[in-house]
Amino acid sequence: MENLTLGSKSYMSKLRRSGSDFTLDVGEENYKGTFSRKSNGSIQISISDKSSIGFSEKSGNEIYVYLNGVNYVIKRESGALKDNVLDEESGDTILSPITGKLLDKKLEIGDSVSKNDVVVILEAMKMEHRLKAPRDGKLLKLTPAGIGDQIKEGELMFELEEE
Amino acid sequence: MINRILIANRGEIACRIIRACNEMSIETVAVYSDVDSDSPHVLMADQAVEIGPANPSESYLNFDKIVDAALKTNADAIHPGYGFLSENGAFAKYVKESGLVFIGPDATTIKSMGDKAESKQMMADAGVPTIPGSDGELTGNITSLARDIGYPLMVKAAAGGGGKGMRVVRNEDELDSSIEAAKNEARNSFGNDTLILEKFLDNPRHIEVQILGDQNGNIVHLYERECSIQRRHQKIIEESPSPALTNKFRNKMGEAAVKAAKAANYYNAGTVEFLYQDGEFYFLEMNTRLQVEHGVTEMVCGIDIVKWQIRIAKGESLTFSQKDIKQRGHSIECRIYAEDPSRGFLPTPGVIRKMILPEGPGVRNDVGVSEAQEITSSYDPLLAKLVVWDADRNSAIQRMDLALSNFIILGLITNQPFLRDIMKNDSFQKASFSTNFIDEHFKDWDFPDIDPKVLALALLGSKTSQIHVSNTTESYSPWSNNRGWRQGI
């Protein structure tokens, strides 16, 4: 089983293939289909006799799919990565939502923060992004990056001390 | 004479300008920052000069580096495109003083139109409608002044910006307390509590008029563009004509724009932006440059705006008058951005691993990126502009949706699925919208549920991309022939 996510939705999926046939499990559902590769790199795929032609490529943990007029970026997540996401959602650890440049750090480690205080300001593609404290607390960790340094998406920006 | 033009820009607009030059047999010089060395605009131009690191202030915004590159390559003129230095009066002046032609209006015009208060006053003096409000500091009987302007109105800090010191006042009961609050906020934020009152437009459309003027005093308008579909106060879909205007009103707005341009001693291409609500329109600002969305006007008027910018800069006169200019059919533009519409339109840098552009009758692609290119976080996330033309608005919407559905771009998140949803939206199709459209209809937009076939394709076909970012010197470009001429297109 692999966890494929798109935006806020996730799909536990598994694919078994034999020749040009495949079976696909998505959660409790089960599908049977066929596929064939075309010389221009596209793939013709059909499930229950409905056929479409699409493209698919991957890089790292991302898969890019074009099918039926929509381009998708699907993330492939292992169990470990999923824990990280849960950590982020708990609200104590704030990761960078973008790849960009560190514009400013407003506080230092040990400082007290109130909910919605701006802690870090990032810039990407000419836009500012302000990362705010999700609750009142004390700053436990802060990115060691200097002003003007590059920041990657998913990099830890700051963490609040446990309540 | 203009025989060689340096284009002080990058991306799709630099490519657009190079194409116009090619068609006019004018040689082109591109400039580029180190991260842009393999970008399409560099490969398309006759020559290219590296002007520094990615940070725009050290490259695309640096007066000296750009003018030096122009002098060194014996260019006669500089085209600034949009953004970067295009509305910088000091740059226009510097270009002229360096013995080069600036393709745009005079430096003093750029400067006065760039000052909000000065341009508003200039327009009011010329009889162009402006948003009614107090002139200067609030004195005397504020309640009666507010009554004259009419509710709802806006209390604004004169020194303001960024939404600070601004209050919407719905009725007279709220007036005193709003003024007090705005004053405090203005004092704390700007150290200056001077306030002004202005009529508040809660449901406006953004409609703008394209202007073309030569250096011999002839000014015409090329009708309007409807640009109300915006996110974060930035346009994503534009069309011409505007479905909101009657012909009578369209002409009235065009005449006002010409009046505005005359008041500003305007020449070259420019755009007069208006807000439109309840049958009234008000001057917003004048953009003294080529507009991103100029393509929709070119499609309906049959006039190449970029070529005319160059002819005007050479001193040529317009060869047509107002009565010769007609709008024909309907044109729509969608801006394809590297951004995530499900997460507040956050920019999404990445590498373009596959790109196949839609084709067909009435479909135009203005593109500044190519396969294997890395889209970095250094620049604007605009990847491409998809423009369609058809006989009427409904047909154009249908053609746009089909063209969007055939726009294949893999490797990064784009707003492509979001744009398709707008094309299918009932209010959009009925042309019933204001600048609040996206907030009203798509506030919690998310990607569509995934079809099992998409999941199967993801797990089946996902061979690792052959594109490596470090390997960008490889000659992948369709633009690699040297003069940019492409037969049979």
XYZ file of C-alpha atoms in Angstrom, chain B residues 200-204 228-234 236-237 341 343-345 418 422 425 427-428 432-446:
38
model
C -16.192 53.159 -1.081
C -16.920 50.908 -4.027
C -17.914 47.552 -2.527
C -18.616 45.688 -5.740
C -16.538 47.213 -8.537
C -12.160 41.835 -12.733
C -11.125 38.223 -12.161
C -8.324 38.755 -9.662
C -6.725 37.044 -6.717
C -4.693 39.034 -4.205
C -5.417 42.179 -6.283
C -3.641 40.599 -9.248
C -5.592 36.118 -13.658
C -8.223 36.289 -16.422
C -4.835 27.664 -5.645
C -3.221 26.883 -0.497
C -3.924 30.591 -0.867
C -2.109 30.820 -4.237
C -8.494 26.219 -11.097
C -13.667 29.301 -13.479
C -18.622 28.658 -13.290
C -21.568 33.452 -12.726
C -18.483 33.717 -14.918
C -22.085 38.468 -13.455
C -19.037 39.282 -11.352
C -16.929 41.964 -9.672
C -13.372 42.031 -8.337
C -14.737 39.994 -5.382
C -15.481 37.042 -7.699
C -12.788 34.630 -6.475
C -13.460 35.329 -2.792
C -17.186 34.855 -3.378
C -17.026 31.649 -5.419
C -13.693 29.932 -4.823
C -12.631 30.759 -1.272
C -12.165 27.102 -0.271
C -11.209 25.704 -3.651
C -9.520 22.309 -3.642
